[in-house]
């Protein structure tokens, strides 16, 4: 997109971001866009990162950080290879959280981290340390244990029926989400 073209110096253009193979996506996932380069964004004083966070928070009282684990590490796939050949690349999570929380305070807004699925052990304590709210998604709660009552949302979470990655809740409720 435009940002990648305009800010080429901050992205790793010879790789793509994705996810490693797992039980659902056995060949992994290639999302088809380059990741921010951790050294280049730091060398620039995080100018691009700060600018896009400021832009979003000017228009939002609450901002959801999709795949918040990406503040810690991202799965990089070299151009021309498939996701089975990718590797995780670490980021300076504390520096990125500091930018997020500073801009959140300046704009009097809340931050919500998408901490769903397989979450590395350091992510949730870092979210708590920096005041990011967790996600509570009813669809996952219903799917995790059919034999017991649904657990209530934690005090530090934002509850929703589903996410943008899921079928509409009505389809789930009526068993219409299974083709």
Coordinates of C-alpha atoms in Angstrom, one line a residue:
X1 CA 0.0 0.0 0.0
X2 CA 0.8 3.7 0.2
X3 CA 2.6 3.5 3.5
X4 CA 5.0 0.9 2.3
X5 CA 5.7 2.8 -0.9
X6 CA 6.1 6.2 0.9
X7 CA 8.2 4.8 3.8
X8 CA 10.2 2.1 2.1
X9 CA 13.2 2.8 4.3
X10 CA 11.4 1.5 7.4
X11 CA 10.2 -1.8 5.9
X12 CA 12.0 -5.1 5.2
X13 CA 11.0 -5.3 1.5
X14 CA 12.5 -8.7 0.7
X15 CA 10.3 -10.6 3.2
X16 CA 6.6 -11.0 4.0
X17 CA 4.9 -11.3 7.3
X18 CA 2.9 -14.4 8.2
X19 CA 2.4 -17.2 10.6
X20 CA 4.2 -20.6 10.9
X21 CA 2.4 -23.9 10.2
X22 CA -0.1 -24.9 12.9
X23 CA -2.8 -27.5 13.2
X24 CA -5.3 -25.3 11.3
X25 CA -3.0 -23.8 8.7
X26 CA -0.7 -26.7 8.1
X27 CA 1.3 -24.9 5.5
X28 CA 1.5 -21.7 7.5
X29 CA 0.3 -18.3 6.4
X30 CA 1.8 -15.7 4.1
X31 CA 0.0 -12.4 4.6
X32 CA 1.7 -10.7 1.6
X33 CA 3.0 -7.5 3.1
X34 CA 6.4 -6.6 4.4
X35 CA 7.1 -6.1 8.1
X36 CA 8.6 -3.0 9.7
X37 CA 12.3 -3.5 10.1
X38 CA 13.1 -3.4 13.8
X39 CA 16.5 -1.7 13.5
X40 CA 15.4 0.8 10.8
X41 CA 12.4 2.0 12.8
X42 CA 14.6 2.4 15.9
X43 CA 17.3 4.3 13.9
X44 CA 14.6 6.7 12.7
X45 CA 13.5 7.4 16.3
X46 CA 10.3 5.5 15.6
X47 CA 9.0 8.5 13.5
X48 CA 6.7 6.4 11.3
X49 CA 5.4 4.3 14.2
X50 CA 4.6 7.4 16.3
X51 CA 2.9 9.1 13.3
X52 CA 0.6 6.2 12.6
X53 CA -0.3 5.7 16.3
X54 CA -1.0 9.5 16.6
X55 CA -3.1 9.5 13.5
X56 CA -5.3 6.6 14.8
X57 CA -5.7 7.9 18.3
X58 CA -6.8 11.3 17.1
X59 CA -9.9 9.6 15.8
X60 CA -10.5 6.8 18.4
X61 CA -11.2 6.7 22.1
X62 CA -10.3 3.0 22.0
X63 CA -7.8 1.4 19.7
X64 CA -7.4 -2.4 19.2
X65 CA -3.9 -3.6 18.5
X66 CA -4.4 -6.5 16.1
X67 CA -2.0 -9.4 16.9
X68 CA -0.4 -7.6 19.8
X69 CA 2.2 -10.3 19.9
X70 CA 3.7 -8.5 16.9
X71 CA 5.1 -5.9 19.3
X72 CA 7.4 -8.7 20.6
X73 CA 8.1 -10.7 17.4
X74 CA 6.9 -11.3 13.8
X75 CA 7.1 -14.2 11.6
X76 CA 9.2 -13.3 8.5
X77 CA 9.1 -15.3 5.2
X78 CA 11.8 -14.6 2.6
X79 CA 10.5 -13.6 -0.8
X80 CA 10.0 -16.6 -3.0
X81 CA 9.7 -19.1 -0.2
X82 CA 6.6 -20.5 1.5
X83 CA 5.7 -20.1 5.2
X84 CA 7.4 -23.3 6.2
X85 CA 10.7 -21.5 5.7
X86 CA 10.0 -18.5 7.8
X87 CA 11.5 -17.4 11.1
X88 CA 10.6 -15.2 14.0
X89 CA 12.3 -11.9 14.3
X90 CA 12.3 -10.1 17.6
X91 CA 11.3 -6.4 18.2
X92 CA 12.0 -4.1 21.1
X93 CA 8.7 -4.6 22.7
X94 CA 9.3 -2.3 25.7
X95 CA 10.1 0.6 23.3
X96 CA 7.0 -0.1 21.3
X97 CA 4.8 -0.3 24.4
X98 CA 6.3 2.9 25.6
X99 CA 5.2 4.7 22.4
X100 CA 1.7 3.2 22.6
X101 CA 1.1 4.1 26.2
X102 CA 2.6 7.6 25.8
X103 CA 0.3 8.4 22.9
X104 CA -2.6 6.7 24.6
X105 CA -2.2 9.0 27.6
X106 CA -1.8 12.1 25.4
X107 CA -5.1 11.3 23.6
X108 CA -6.9 10.0 26.7
X109 CA -7.7 6.8 24.9
X110 CA -7.7 3.1 25.8
X111 CA -5.6 0.4 24.1
X112 CA -6.8 -3.2 23.6
X113 CA -4.4 -5.9 22.6
X114 CA -5.6 -8.8 20.6
X115 CA -4.2 -11.6 22.8
X116 CA -6.1 -14.6 21.3
X117 CA -4.8 -18.0 20.3
X118 CA -1.3 -19.1 21.0
X119 CA 0.2 -16.2 22.9
X120 CA 4.0 -16.2 23.9
X121 CA 4.4 -16.1 27.7
X122 CA 5.8 -12.6 27.9
X123 CA 2.9 -10.9 26.1
X124 CA 0.1 -10.8 28.7
X125 CA 2.4 -9.6 31.6
X126 CA 3.8 -6.9 29.3
X127 CA 0.2 -5.9 28.4
X128 CA -0.7 -5.6 32.1
X129 CA 2.5 -3.7 32.9
X130 CA 1.6 -1.1 30.2
X131 CA -2.1 -0.9 30.8
X132 CA -3.4 -2.6 27.7
X133 CA -6.8 -4.2 28.0
X134 CA -7.2 -7.9 27.1
X135 CA -9.8 -9.3 24.7
X136 CA -12.7 -11.6 25.8
X137 CA -14.5 -13.1 22.8
X138 CA -17.7 -15.0 23.6
X139 CA -17.3 -17.2 20.6
X140 CA -14.0 -18.6 21.9
X141 CA -15.4 -19.0 25.4
X142 CA -18.4 -21.0 24.1
X143 CA -16.1 -23.2 22.0
X144 CA -13.6 -23.9 24.7
X145 CA -15.8 -25.8 27.1
X146 CA -19.3 -26.9 26.3
X147 CA -19.7 -28.7 29.6
X148 CA -19.4 -25.8 32.0
X149 CA -20.8 -22.3 32.3
X150 CA -19.1 -19.5 30.4
X151 CA -16.5 -17.8 32.5
X152 CA -17.1 -14.0 33.0
X153 CA -14.8 -11.5 31.4
X154 CA -11.9 -10.3 33.5
X155 CA -12.0 -6.8 34.8
X156 CA -9.1 -5.7 32.5
X157 CA -10.7 -6.9 29.2
X158 CA -13.0 -5.7 26.5
X159 CA -15.8 -8.2 25.7
X160 CA -17.1 -8.9 22.2
X161 CA -19.2 -11.5 20.5
X162 CA -16.6 -12.3 17.8
X163 CA -13.8 -10.7 15.8
X164 CA -13.3 -9.7 12.2
X165 CA -11.7 -13.1 11.6
X166 CA -14.8 -15.0 12.5
X167 CA -18.3 -15.8 11.2
X168 CA -21.1 -13.4 12.3
X169 CA -22.2 -14.3 15.8
X170 CA -25.8 -15.1 14.6
X171 CA -24.4 -17.8 12.3
X172 CA -22.4 -19.3 15.2
X173 CA -25.4 -19.2 17.5
X174 CA -27.6 -21.0 14.9
X175 CA -24.9 -23.5 13.9
X176 CA -24.7 -21.9 10.5
X177 CA -20.9 -21.3 10.7
X178 CA -20.0 -24.8 9.6
X179 CA -20.3 -25.3 5.9

